[in-house]
PDB file of C-alpha atoms and ligand atoms in Angstrom:
ATOM      1  CA  MET A   1       0.000   0.000   0.000  1.00 97.00           C
ATOM      2  CA  ILE A   2       1.239   3.463  -0.839  1.00 98.00           C
ATOM      3  CA  LEU A   3       0.332   6.949   0.307  1.00 98.00           C
ATOM      4  CA  TYR A   4      -0.970   9.428  -2.289  1.00 98.00           C
ATOM      5  CA  GLN A   5      -1.796  12.850  -0.833  1.00 98.00           C
ATOM      6  CA  ASP A   6      -3.553  11.807   2.409  1.00 97.00           C
ATOM      7  CA  ARG A   7      -5.011   8.544   1.072  1.00 98.00           C
ATOM      8  CA  PHE A   8      -3.785   4.990   1.145  1.00 98.00           C
ATOM      9  CA  MET A   9      -4.132   2.946  -2.032  1.00 98.00           C
ATOM     10  CA  GLU A  10      -2.596   0.025  -3.852  1.00 98.00           C
ATOM     11  CA  ARG A  11       0.458   0.924  -5.886  1.00 98.00           C
ATOM     12  CA  ASP A  12      -1.151  -0.101  -9.176  1.00 98.00           C
ATOM     13  CA  GLU A  13      -4.140   2.177  -8.512  1.00 98.00           C
ATOM     14  CA  LEU A  14      -1.911   5.261  -8.459  1.00 97.00           C
ATOM     15  CA  HIS A  15      -2.028   7.567 -11.446  1.00 97.00           C
ATOM     16  CA  ILE A  16       0.871   9.962 -11.974  1.00 97.00           C
ATOM     17  CA  ASP A  17       0.223  12.589 -14.612  1.00 98.00           C
ATOM     18  CA  VAL A  18       2.676  12.860 -17.495  1.00 98.00           C
ATOM     19  CA  GLU A  19       2.815  16.592 -16.764  1.00 98.00           C
ATOM     20  CA  ASP A  20       3.649  16.215 -13.098  1.00 98.00           C
ATOM     21  CA  ARG A  21       6.482  18.725 -12.579  1.00 98.00           C
ATOM     22  CA  GLY A  22       8.454  16.213 -10.573  1.00 98.00           C
ATOM     23  CA  TYR A  23       8.444  13.911 -13.567  1.00 98.00           C
ATOM     24  CA  GLN A  24       9.279  16.608 -16.127  1.00 98.00           C
ATOM     25  CA  PHE A  25      11.521  19.048 -14.252  1.00 98.00           C
ATOM     26  CA  GLY A  26      12.588  17.277 -11.063  1.00 98.00           C
ATOM     27  CA  ASP A  27      10.600  20.108  -9.480  1.00 98.00           C
ATOM     28  CA  GLY A  28      10.106  18.745  -5.996  1.00 98.00           C
ATOM     29  CA  VAL A  29      11.763  17.547  -2.811  1.00 99.00           C
ATOM     30  CA  TYR A  30      12.125  14.197  -1.042  1.00 99.00           C
ATOM     31  CA  GLU A  31      13.236  12.355   2.061  1.00 99.00           C
ATOM     32  CA  VAL A  32      14.403   8.833   2.864  1.00 99.00           C
ATOM     33  CA  ILE A  33      13.590   7.773   6.437  1.00 99.00           C
ATOM     34  CA  ARG A  34      14.905   4.621   8.143  1.00 98.00           C
ATOM     35  CA  ILE A  35      12.619   2.163   9.912  1.00 98.00           C
ATOM     36  CA  TYR A  36      14.164  -0.143  12.516  1.00 97.00           C
ATOM     37  CA  ASN A  37      11.936  -2.817  13.983  1.00 95.00           C
ATOM     38  CA  GLY A  38       8.846  -0.987  12.772  1.00 96.00           C
ATOM     39  CA  VAL A  39       9.877   2.335  14.356  1.00 97.00           C
ATOM     40  CA  PRO A  40      10.933   5.410  12.320  1.00 98.00           C
ATOM     41  CA  PHE A  41      14.408   6.714  13.174  1.00 98.00           C
ATOM     42  CA  LEU A  42      15.012  10.490  13.450  1.00 98.00           C
ATOM     43  CA  MET A  43      11.637  11.128  11.777  1.00 98.00           C
ATOM     44  CA  THR A  44      11.176  14.659  13.153  1.00 98.00           C
ATOM     45  CA  GLU A  45      14.589  15.701  11.853  1.00 98.00           C
ATOM     46  CA  HIS A  46      13.755  14.334   8.392  1.00 98.00           C
ATOM     47  CA  LEU A  47      10.369  16.060   8.293  1.00 98.00           C
ATOM     48  CA  GLU A  48      11.859  19.361   9.416  1.00 98.00           C
ATOM     49  CA  ARG A  49      14.447  19.121   6.656  1.00 98.00           C
ATOM     50  CA  LEU A  50      11.682  18.347   4.147  1.00 98.00           C
ATOM     51  CA  GLU A  51       9.954  21.554   5.212  1.00 98.00           C
ATOM     52  CA  ARG A  52      13.204  23.525   4.782  1.00 98.00           C
ATOM     53  CA  SER A  53      13.836  21.991   1.335  1.00 98.00           C
ATOM     54  CA  ALA A  54      10.281  22.838   0.250  1.00 98.00           C
ATOM     55  CA  LYS A  55      10.633  26.406   1.485  1.00 98.00           C
ATOM     56  CA  ALA A  56      13.939  26.774  -0.358  1.00 98.00           C
ATOM     57  CA  ILE A  57      12.185  25.997  -3.649  1.00 98.00           C
ATOM     58  CA  LYS A  58       9.237  28.266  -2.721  1.00 98.00           C
ATOM     59  CA  MET A  59       6.795  25.443  -2.222  1.00 97.00           C
ATOM     60  CA  SER A  60       4.609  24.934   0.828  1.00 93.00           C
ATOM     61  CA  LEU A  61       3.890  21.505   2.232  1.00 96.00           C
ATOM     62  CA  PRO A  62       0.293  20.323   1.730  1.00 93.00           C
ATOM     63  CA  TYR A  63       0.122  18.924   5.306  1.00 97.00           C
ATOM     64  CA  SER A  64       1.494  19.882   8.693  1.00 98.00           C
ATOM     65  CA  LEU A  65       4.536  17.988   9.969  1.00 98.00           C
ATOM     66  CA  HIS A  66       2.335  16.430  12.630  1.00 98.00           C
ATOM     67  CA  GLU A  67      -0.138  15.153  10.020  1.00 98.00           C
ATOM     68  CA  LEU A  68       2.739  13.826   7.928  1.00 98.00           C
ATOM     69  CA  ASP A  69       4.257  12.087  10.930  1.00 98.00           C
ATOM     70  CA  LEU A  70       0.962  10.305  11.664  1.00 98.00           C
ATOM     71  CA  LYS A  71       0.343   9.328   8.022  1.00 98.00           C
ATOM     72  CA  LEU A  72       3.851   7.937   7.592  1.00 98.00           C
ATOM     73  CA  LYS A  73       3.544   5.863  10.768  1.00 98.00           C
ATOM     74  CA  GLU A  74       0.249   4.527   9.431  1.00 98.00           C
ATOM     75  CA  LEU A  75       1.978   3.720   6.135  1.00 98.00           C
ATOM     76  CA  VAL A  76       4.603   1.699   8.021  1.00 98.00           C
ATOM     77  CA  SER A  77       2.046  -0.229  10.047  1.00 98.00           C
ATOM     78  CA  ASN A  78      -0.307  -0.798   7.088  1.00 98.00           C
ATOM     79  CA  ASN A  79       2.591  -2.453   5.303  1.00 98.00           C
ATOM     80  CA  GLN A  80       3.837  -4.271   8.414  1.00 98.00           C
ATOM     81  CA  LEU A  81       7.293  -2.973   7.631  1.00 98.00           C
ATOM     82  CA  ILE A  82       9.959  -4.096  10.091  1.00 96.00           C
ATOM     83  CA  ASP A  83      13.343  -3.064   8.663  1.00 97.00           C
ATOM     84  CA  GLY A  84      13.377  -0.752   5.707  1.00 98.00           C
ATOM     85  CA  ILE A  85      12.826   2.751   4.500  1.00 98.00           C
ATOM     86  CA  ILE A  86      10.088   5.228   3.747  1.00 99.00           C
ATOM     87  CA  TYR A  87      10.566   7.152   0.510  1.00 99.00           C
ATOM     88  CA  LEU A  88       8.540  10.365   0.522  1.00 98.00           C
ATOM     89  CA  GLN A  89       8.408  12.983  -2.207  1.00 98.00           C
ATOM     90  CA  ILE A  90       6.419  16.107  -2.893  1.00 98.00           C
ATOM     91  CA  THR A  91       6.331  17.698  -6.309  1.00 98.00           C
ATOM     92  CA  ARG A  92       5.076  21.150  -7.192  1.00 98.00           C
ATOM     93  CA  GLY A  93       2.071  19.586  -8.934  1.00 98.00           C
ATOM     94  CA  VAL A  94       0.520  19.086 -12.339  1.00 98.00           C
ATOM     95  CA  ALA A  95       0.070  21.738 -15.060  1.00 98.00           C
ATOM     96  CA  PRO A  96       0.664  22.208 -18.805  1.00 98.00           C
ATOM     97  CA  ARG A  97       4.439  22.285 -19.198  1.00 98.00           C
ATOM     98  CA  ILE A  98       5.888  25.754 -18.627  1.00 98.00           C
ATOM     99  CA  HIS A  99       9.151  26.496 -16.836  1.00 98.00           C
ATOM    100  CA  GLN A 100       7.879  29.101 -14.354  1.00 98.00           C
ATOM    101  CA  PHE A 101       5.599  28.160 -11.457  1.00 98.00           C
ATOM    102  CA  PRO A 102       2.064  27.530 -12.783  1.00 98.00           C
ATOM    103  CA  GLN A 103      -0.687  29.351 -10.883  1.00 97.00           C
ATOM    104  CA  GLY A 104      -3.184  27.607  -8.635  1.00 96.00           C
ATOM    105  CA  ILE A 105      -1.753  24.098  -8.577  1.00 97.00           C
ATOM    106  CA  GLU A 106      -1.594  21.701  -5.640  1.00 97.00           C
ATOM    107  CA  PRO A 107       1.554  19.816  -4.609  1.00 98.00           C
ATOM    108  CA  VAL A 108       1.538  16.052  -5.192  1.00 98.00           C
ATOM    109  CA  LEU A 109       2.670  13.866  -2.299  1.00 98.00           C
ATOM    110  CA  THR A 110       3.593  10.217  -2.716  1.00 98.00           C
ATOM    111  CA  ALA A 111       5.198   7.879  -0.196  1.00 98.00           C
ATOM    112  CA  TYR A 112       5.913   4.173  -0.084  1.00 98.00           C
ATOM    113  CA  VAL A 113       7.955   1.786   1.994  1.00 98.00           C
ATOM    114  CA  ARG A 114      10.548  -0.737   0.993  1.00 98.00           C
ATOM    115  CA  GLU A 115      12.208  -3.498   2.973  1.00 98.00           C
ATOM    116  CA  LEU A 116      15.911  -2.882   3.336  1.00 98.00           C
ATOM    117  CA  PRO A 117      18.242  -4.768   5.651  1.00 97.00           C
ATOM    118  CA  ARG A 118      21.045  -2.915   7.435  1.00 97.00           C
ATOM    119  CA  PRO A 119      24.259  -3.048   5.308  1.00 98.00           C
ATOM    120  CA  LEU A 120      26.079  -5.124   7.939  1.00 98.00           C
ATOM    121  CA  ALA A 121      28.841  -6.521   5.714  1.00 98.00           C
ATOM    122  CA  GLN A 122      29.640  -3.081   4.292  1.00 98.00           C
ATOM    123  CA  MET A 123      29.729  -1.585   7.794  1.00 98.00           C
ATOM    124  CA  ALA A 124      32.016  -4.352   9.081  1.00 98.00           C
ATOM    125  CA  ASN A 125      34.476  -4.501   6.194  1.00 98.00           C
ATOM    126  CA  GLY A 126      34.258  -1.121   4.521  1.00 98.00           C
ATOM    127  CA  GLY A 127      34.810  -0.700   0.837  1.00 98.00           C
ATOM    128  CA  LYS A 128      36.420   1.226  -1.935  1.00 98.00           C
ATOM    129  CA  ALA A 129      35.543   4.746  -3.040  1.00 99.00           C
ATOM    130  CA  ILE A 130      36.487   6.662  -6.152  1.00 99.00           C
ATOM    131  CA  LEU A 131      37.082  10.403  -6.471  1.00 98.00           C
ATOM    132  CA  VAL A 132      34.926  12.288  -8.955  1.00 98.00           C
ATOM    133  CA  GLU A 133      34.462  15.915  -9.810  1.00 98.00           C
ATOM    134  CA  ASP A 134      31.433  17.530  -8.176  1.00 98.00           C
ATOM    135  CA  ILE A 135      29.469  18.818 -11.176  1.00 98.00           C
ATOM    136  CA  ARG A 136      26.272  19.682  -9.261  1.00 98.00           C
ATOM    137  CA  TRP A 137      24.534  23.037  -8.858  1.00 98.00           C
ATOM    138  CA  LEU A 138      25.213  25.434  -5.983  1.00 98.00           C
ATOM    139  CA  ARG A 139      22.201  24.528  -3.804  1.00 98.00           C
ATOM    140  CA  CYS A 140      23.185  21.028  -2.744  1.00 98.00           C
ATOM    141  CA  ASP A 141      21.722  21.867   0.692  1.00 98.00           C
ATOM    142  CA  ILE A 142      18.245  21.347  -0.814  1.00 98.00           C
ATOM    143  CA  LYS A 143      17.128  17.708  -0.963  1.00 98.00           C
ATOM    144  CA  SER A 144      15.642  18.142  -4.427  1.00 98.00           C
ATOM    145  CA  LEU A 145      14.575  15.468  -6.896  1.00 98.00           C
ATOM    146  CA  ASN A 146      17.257  16.583  -9.353  1.00 97.00           C
ATOM    147  CA  LEU A 147      19.809  13.830  -8.878  1.00 98.00           C
ATOM    148  CA  LEU A 148      21.300  13.272 -12.324  1.00 98.00           C
ATOM    149  CA  PRO A 149      24.875  14.242 -11.338  1.00 98.00           C
ATOM    150  CA  ASN A 150      24.564  11.988  -8.278  1.00 98.00           C
ATOM    151  CA  VAL A 151      23.321   9.142 -10.477  1.00 98.00           C
ATOM    152  CA  LEU A 152      26.254   9.577 -12.872  1.00 98.00           C
ATOM    153  CA  ALA A 153      28.744   9.672  -9.990  1.00 98.00           C
ATOM    154  CA  LYS A 154      27.329   6.527  -8.365  1.00 98.00           C
ATOM    155  CA  GLN A 155      27.297   4.689 -11.684  1.00 98.00           C
ATOM    156  CA  GLU A 156      30.978   5.518 -12.141  1.00 98.00           C
ATOM    157  CA  ALA A 157      31.630   4.096  -8.669  1.00 98.00           C
ATOM    158  CA  VAL A 158      29.768   0.883  -9.422  1.00 98.00           C
ATOM    159  CA  GLU A 159      31.644   0.461 -12.712  1.00 98.00           C
ATOM    160  CA  ALA A 160      34.903   0.777 -10.729  1.00 98.00           C
ATOM    161  CA  LYS A 161      33.639  -1.820  -8.190  1.00 98.00           C
ATOM    162  CA  ALA A 162      33.467   0.891  -5.533  1.00 98.00           C
ATOM    163  CA  ILE A 163      30.704   1.477  -2.983  1.00 98.00           C
ATOM    164  CA  GLU A 164      30.677   5.269  -3.157  1.00 99.00           C
ATOM    165  CA  ALA A 165      31.888   8.167  -5.277  1.00 99.00           C
ATOM    166  CA  ILE A 166      33.460  10.959  -3.248  1.00 99.00           C
ATOM    167  CA  GLN A 167      32.968  14.317  -4.940  1.00 99.00           C
ATOM    168  CA  HIS A 168      35.381  17.242  -4.947  1.00 98.00           C
ATOM    169  CA  ARG A 169      35.086  20.839  -6.135  1.00 98.00           C
ATOM    170  CA  ASN A 170      38.473  22.131  -7.314  1.00 98.00           C
ATOM    171  CA  GLY A 171      40.216  19.665  -5.018  1.00 98.00           C
ATOM    172  CA  THR A 172      38.034  20.308  -1.933  1.00 98.00           C
ATOM    173  CA  ILE A 173      36.007  17.287  -0.820  1.00 99.00           C
ATOM    174  CA  THR A 174      32.300  18.073  -0.605  1.00 99.00           C
ATOM    175  CA  GLU A 175      30.333  14.839  -0.054  1.00 99.00           C
ATOM    176  CA  GLY A 176      29.491  11.437  -1.509  1.00 99.00           C
ATOM    177  CA  SER A 177      27.044  10.796  -4.347  1.00 99.00           C
ATOM    178  CA  ALA A 178      24.397   9.957  -1.722  1.00 98.00           C
ATOM    179  CA  SER A 179      26.208  10.444   1.575  1.00 99.00           C
ATOM    180  CA  ASN A 180      28.347  12.739   3.717  1.00 99.00           C
ATOM    181  CA  VAL A 181      32.065  11.988   3.973  1.00 99.00           C
ATOM    182  CA  PHE A 182      34.246  12.250   7.080  1.00 99.00           C
ATOM    183  CA  ILE A 183      37.983  11.803   7.640  1.00 99.00           C
ATOM    184  CA  VAL A 184      39.830  11.123  10.874  1.00 98.00           C
ATOM    185  CA  LYS A 185      43.263  12.639  11.302  1.00 98.00           C
ATOM    186  CA  LYS A 186      45.224  12.347  14.565  1.00 98.00           C
ATOM    187  CA  GLY A 187      42.035  11.540  16.469  1.00 97.00           C
ATOM    188  CA  THR A 188      39.969  14.471  15.161  1.00 98.00           C
ATOM    189  CA  ILE A 189      37.001  13.935  12.853  1.00 99.00           C
ATOM    190  CA  TYR A 190      36.566  16.405   9.973  1.00 99.00           C
ATOM    191  CA  THR A 191      33.716  16.925   7.550  1.00 99.00           C
ATOM    192  CA  HIS A 192      32.707  19.651   5.115  1.00 99.00           C
ATOM    193  CA  PRO A 193      30.754  22.533   6.747  1.00 98.00           C
ATOM    194  CA  ALA A 194      26.980  22.479   6.249  1.00 98.00           C
ATOM    195  CA  ASN A 195      26.669  25.183   3.588  1.00 98.00           C
ATOM    196  CA  HIS A 196      25.259  25.286   0.048  1.00 98.00           C
ATOM    197  CA  TYR A 197      27.827  22.782  -1.246  1.00 98.00           C
ATOM    198  CA  ILE A 198      26.470  19.782   0.662  1.00 98.00           C
ATOM    199  CA  LEU A 199      23.302  18.253   1.998  1.00 99.00           C
ATOM    200  CA  ASN A 200      23.305  18.515   5.780  1.00 99.00           C
ATOM    201  CA  GLY A 201      22.647  14.819   6.349  1.00 99.00           C
ATOM    202  CA  ILE A 202      20.464  13.773   9.245  1.00 99.00           C
ATOM    203  CA  THR A 203      22.960  10.966   9.890  1.00 99.00           C
ATOM    204  CA  ARG A 204      25.785  13.542   9.659  1.00 99.00           C
ATOM    205  CA  GLN A 205      24.110  15.597  12.390  1.00 98.00           C
ATOM    206  CA  PHE A 206      23.541  12.459  14.431  1.00 98.00           C
ATOM    207  CA  VAL A 207      27.262  11.632  14.148  1.00 99.00           C
ATOM    208  CA  PHE A 208      28.046  15.061  15.656  1.00 98.00           C
ATOM    209  CA  GLN A 209      25.821  14.135  18.591  1.00 98.00           C
ATOM    210  CA  LEU A 210      27.448  10.699  18.941  1.00 98.00           C
ATOM    211  CA  ALA A 211      30.979  12.123  18.742  1.00 98.00           C
ATOM    212  CA  GLY A 212      29.986  14.568  21.496  1.00 98.00           C
ATOM    213  CA  GLU A 213      28.731  11.729  23.668  1.00 98.00           C
ATOM    214  CA  LEU A 214      31.968   9.801  23.097  1.00 98.00           C
ATOM    215  CA  GLY A 215      34.120  12.877  23.757  1.00 98.00           C
ATOM    216  CA  LEU A 216      35.655  12.601  20.276  1.00 98.00           C
ATOM    217  CA  PRO A 217      36.843  15.894  18.747  1.00 98.00           C
ATOM    218  CA  ILE A 218      34.861  16.748  15.608  1.00 98.00           C
ATOM    219  CA  ALA A 219      35.127  19.805  13.359  1.00 98.00           C
ATOM    220  CA  GLU A 220      33.209  21.178  10.387  1.00 98.00           C
ATOM    221  CA  LYS A 221      36.201  21.989   8.247  1.00 98.00           C
ATOM    222  CA  ALA A 222      36.690  21.443   4.544  1.00 98.00           C
ATOM    223  CA  TYR A 223      39.621  19.231   3.522  1.00 98.00           C
ATOM    224  CA  THR A 224      41.385  18.517   0.267  1.00 98.00           C
ATOM    225  CA  LYS A 225      41.777  15.410  -1.894  1.00 98.00           C
ATOM    226  CA  GLU A 226      45.334  15.056  -0.592  1.00 98.00           C
ATOM    227  CA  GLU A 227      44.139  15.218   3.017  1.00 98.00           C
ATOM    228  CA  LEU A 228      41.537  12.582   2.225  1.00 98.00           C
ATOM    229  CA  LEU A 229      44.127  10.250   0.709  1.00 98.00           C
ATOM    230  CA  THR A 230      46.454  10.589   3.699  1.00 98.00           C
ATOM    231  CA  ALA A 231      43.722  10.367   6.360  1.00 98.00           C
ATOM    232  CA  ASP A 232      43.961   7.783   9.151  1.00 98.00           C
ATOM    233  CA  GLU A 233      40.322   6.795   8.570  1.00 98.00           C
ATOM    234  CA  ILE A 234      37.508   7.652   6.174  1.00 99.00           C
ATOM    235  CA  PHE A 235      33.832   6.907   6.627  1.00 99.00           C
ATOM    236  CA  PHE A 236      30.610   8.025   5.000  1.00 99.00           C
ATOM    237  CA  THR A 237      27.143   8.386   6.453  1.00 99.00           C
ATOM    238  CA  SER A 238      23.578   8.254   5.232  1.00 99.00           C
ATOM    239  CA  THR A 239      20.182   7.037   6.339  1.00 98.00           C
ATOM    240  CA  THR A 240      20.761   3.742   4.552  1.00 98.00           C
ATOM    241  CA  ALA A 241      24.570   3.353   4.859  1.00 98.00           C
ATOM    242  CA  GLU A 242      24.650   4.449   8.568  1.00 98.00           C
ATOM    243  CA  VAL A 243      28.386   4.759   9.347  1.00 98.00           C
ATOM    244  CA  SER A 244      30.260   2.892   6.600  1.00 98.00           C
ATOM    245  CA  PRO A 245      34.070   2.774   6.361  1.00 98.00           C
ATOM    246  CA  ILE A 246      36.074   3.514   3.222  1.00 99.00           C
ATOM    247  CA  VAL A 247      39.327   1.588   3.181  1.00 98.00           C
ATOM    248  CA  THR A 248      40.561   2.352  -0.342  1.00 98.00           C
ATOM    249  CA  VAL A 249      40.226   5.490  -2.485  1.00 98.00           C
ATOM    250  CA  ASP A 250      40.978   5.008  -6.174  1.00 98.00           C
ATOM    251  CA  ASP A 251      43.930   2.681  -5.653  1.00 91.00           C
ATOM    252  CA  GLN A 252      45.283   4.219  -2.461  1.00 98.00           C
ATOM    253  CA  ILE A 253      44.930   2.225   0.768  1.00 98.00           C
ATOM    254  CA  ILE A 254      43.662   4.316   3.698  1.00 98.00           C
ATOM    255  CA  GLY A 255      45.292   3.767   7.105  1.00 97.00           C
ATOM    256  CA  ASN A 256      45.986   0.051   7.465  1.00 96.00           C
ATOM    257  CA  GLY A 257      43.273  -0.839   4.956  1.00 98.00           C
ATOM    258  CA  LYS A 258      40.763  -1.776   7.666  1.00 98.00           C
ATOM    259  CA  PRO A 259      37.947   0.148   9.386  1.00 98.00           C
ATOM    260  CA  GLY A 260      39.599   2.398  11.982  1.00 98.00           C
ATOM    261  CA  PRO A 261      38.972   2.698  15.748  1.00 98.00           C
ATOM    262  CA  VAL A 262      37.054   5.996  15.620  1.00 98.00           C
ATOM    263  CA  THR A 263      34.732   4.646  12.925  1.00 98.00           C
ATOM    264  CA  ILE A 264      34.143   1.500  14.967  1.00 98.00           C
ATOM    265  CA  GLN A 265      33.363   3.489  18.141  1.00 98.00           C
ATOM    266  CA  LEU A 266      30.784   5.528  16.238  1.00 98.00           C
ATOM    267  CA  GLN A 267      29.230   2.390  14.770  1.00 98.00           C
ATOM    268  CA  LYS A 268      28.942   0.819  18.225  1.00 98.00           C
ATOM    269  CA  ILE A 269      27.145   3.760  19.787  1.00 98.00           C
ATOM    270  CA  TYR A 270      24.916   4.077  16.705  1.00 98.00           C
ATOM    271  CA  ASP A 271      23.993   0.423  17.207  1.00 97.00           C
ATOM    272  CA  ARG A 272      22.991   1.126  20.787  1.00 97.00           C
ATOM    273  CA  TYR A 273      20.537   3.789  19.611  1.00 97.00           C
ATOM    274  CA  VAL A 274      19.068   1.349  17.105  1.00 96.00           C
ATOM    275  CA  ALA A 275      18.725  -1.311  19.830  1.00 94.00           C
ATOM    276  CA  ASP A 276      17.083   1.198  22.232  1.00 92.00           C
ATOM    277  CA  LEU A 277      14.674   2.223  19.505  1.00 85.00           C
ATOM    278  CA  SER A 278      13.643  -1.393  19.079  1.00 74.00           C
ATOM    279  CA  LEU A 279      12.956  -1.617  22.833  1.00 76.00           C
ATOM    280  CA  GLU A 280      10.789   1.527  22.664  1.00 70.00           C
ATOM    281  CA  LYS A 281       8.170  -0.421  20.784  1.00 63.00           C
ATOM    282  CA  HIS A 282       7.613  -2.991  23.519  1.00 53.00           C
TER     283      HIS A 282
HETATM  284  N1  PDD B   1      20.655  10.271   0.343  1.00 71.48           N
HETATM  285  N2  PDD B   1      24.297  13.799   0.711  1.00 71.48           N
HETATM  286  C1  PDD B   1      23.564  13.403  -0.337  1.00 71.48           C
HETATM  287  C2  PDD B   1      23.843  13.982  -1.677  1.00 71.48           C
HETATM  288  C3  PDD B   1      22.535  12.454  -0.159  1.00 71.48           C
HETATM  289  O1  PDD B   1      21.782  12.069  -1.204  1.00 71.48           O
HETATM  290  C4  PDD B   1      22.310  11.902   1.137  1.00 71.48           C
HETATM  291  C5  PDD B   1      21.242  10.891   1.421  1.00 71.48           C
HETATM  292  C6  PDD B   1      23.127  12.340   2.201  1.00 71.48           C
HETATM  293  C7  PDD B   1      22.947  11.821   3.604  1.00 71.48           C
HETATM  294  O2  PDD B   1      21.784  12.331   4.184  1.00 71.48           O
HETATM  295  P1  PDD B   1      21.000  11.564   5.336  1.00 71.48           P
HETATM  296  O3  PDD B   1      22.003  11.228   6.382  1.00 71.48           O
HETATM  297  O4  PDD B   1      20.008  12.539   5.781  1.00 71.48           O
HETATM  298  O5  PDD B   1      20.409  10.321   4.713  1.00 71.48           O
HETATM  299  C8  PDD B   1      24.095  13.294   1.952  1.00 71.48           C
HETATM  300  C9  PDD B   1      19.506   9.408   0.504  1.00 71.48           C
HETATM  301  C10 PDD B   1      19.674   8.327   1.520  1.00 71.48           C
HETATM  302  C11 PDD B   1      19.090   8.898  -0.867  1.00 71.48           C
HETATM  303  O6  PDD B   1      19.003   9.725  -1.765  1.00 71.48           O
HETATM  304  O7  PDD B   1      18.815   7.709  -1.013  1.00 71.48           O
END
């Protein structure tokens, strides 16, 4: 069962118009929210970011965050989802194709769930990343539907047998194709500041909280390709990847080629939050 506006229906009953602006222009915003043991993780943070993304493209949400929260929880329980994700998107709506905002149209909301196990092997062993040029626009802080550069970057990674593409702008690391990237150098964690060049990941913000709880130094400071390649540890974060280590970049081995101690500490405390969340339900 999927959610269309505020109604539940079967997926094959849904009609998306050929002139939906999300379909034609990528004119809309989205979120991916993790479900652990039937419970949404960091839902409020995701919904607040959705509201900010919508505002940034001059669109207002068709429902309050409270209404959305309730509907999405209903979507999860209707589908008896245990471990997976909610994908939620809102487009500007349907109108004869013109570039500027059409007058008097309503946003179109769709959401569905998908089962998705935690990437345990990737988190335990890490993987390879490749470096690619960041060819995106200058409002990467907006979680918009326009993901073609991200798609191209990830495809390049997959063709190189890598798990993520790490993007750089003129030699400064920004973020992954669908993740935020962190390095550890002499015990301090560094990641690109949350400005227009990156998406301020919900998992990224959670890692700041976790590092604080662990007493690990963490700084929002941009770093270069060279600093990445000579880092002691590299990891990337996202709703689906959680905290995943990178042990090779292009053909350069990072640290001793294994997930590092800071990465492992963060993974362990993350795990505790996931376990506590599962208890919450009972
Ligand atoms: N992507 N940066 C980019 C470009 C992303 O697409 C994502 C997430 C992140 C991490 O954000 P968060 O921690 O809030 O998931 C950073 C989602 C998962 C996706 O498009 O599938």
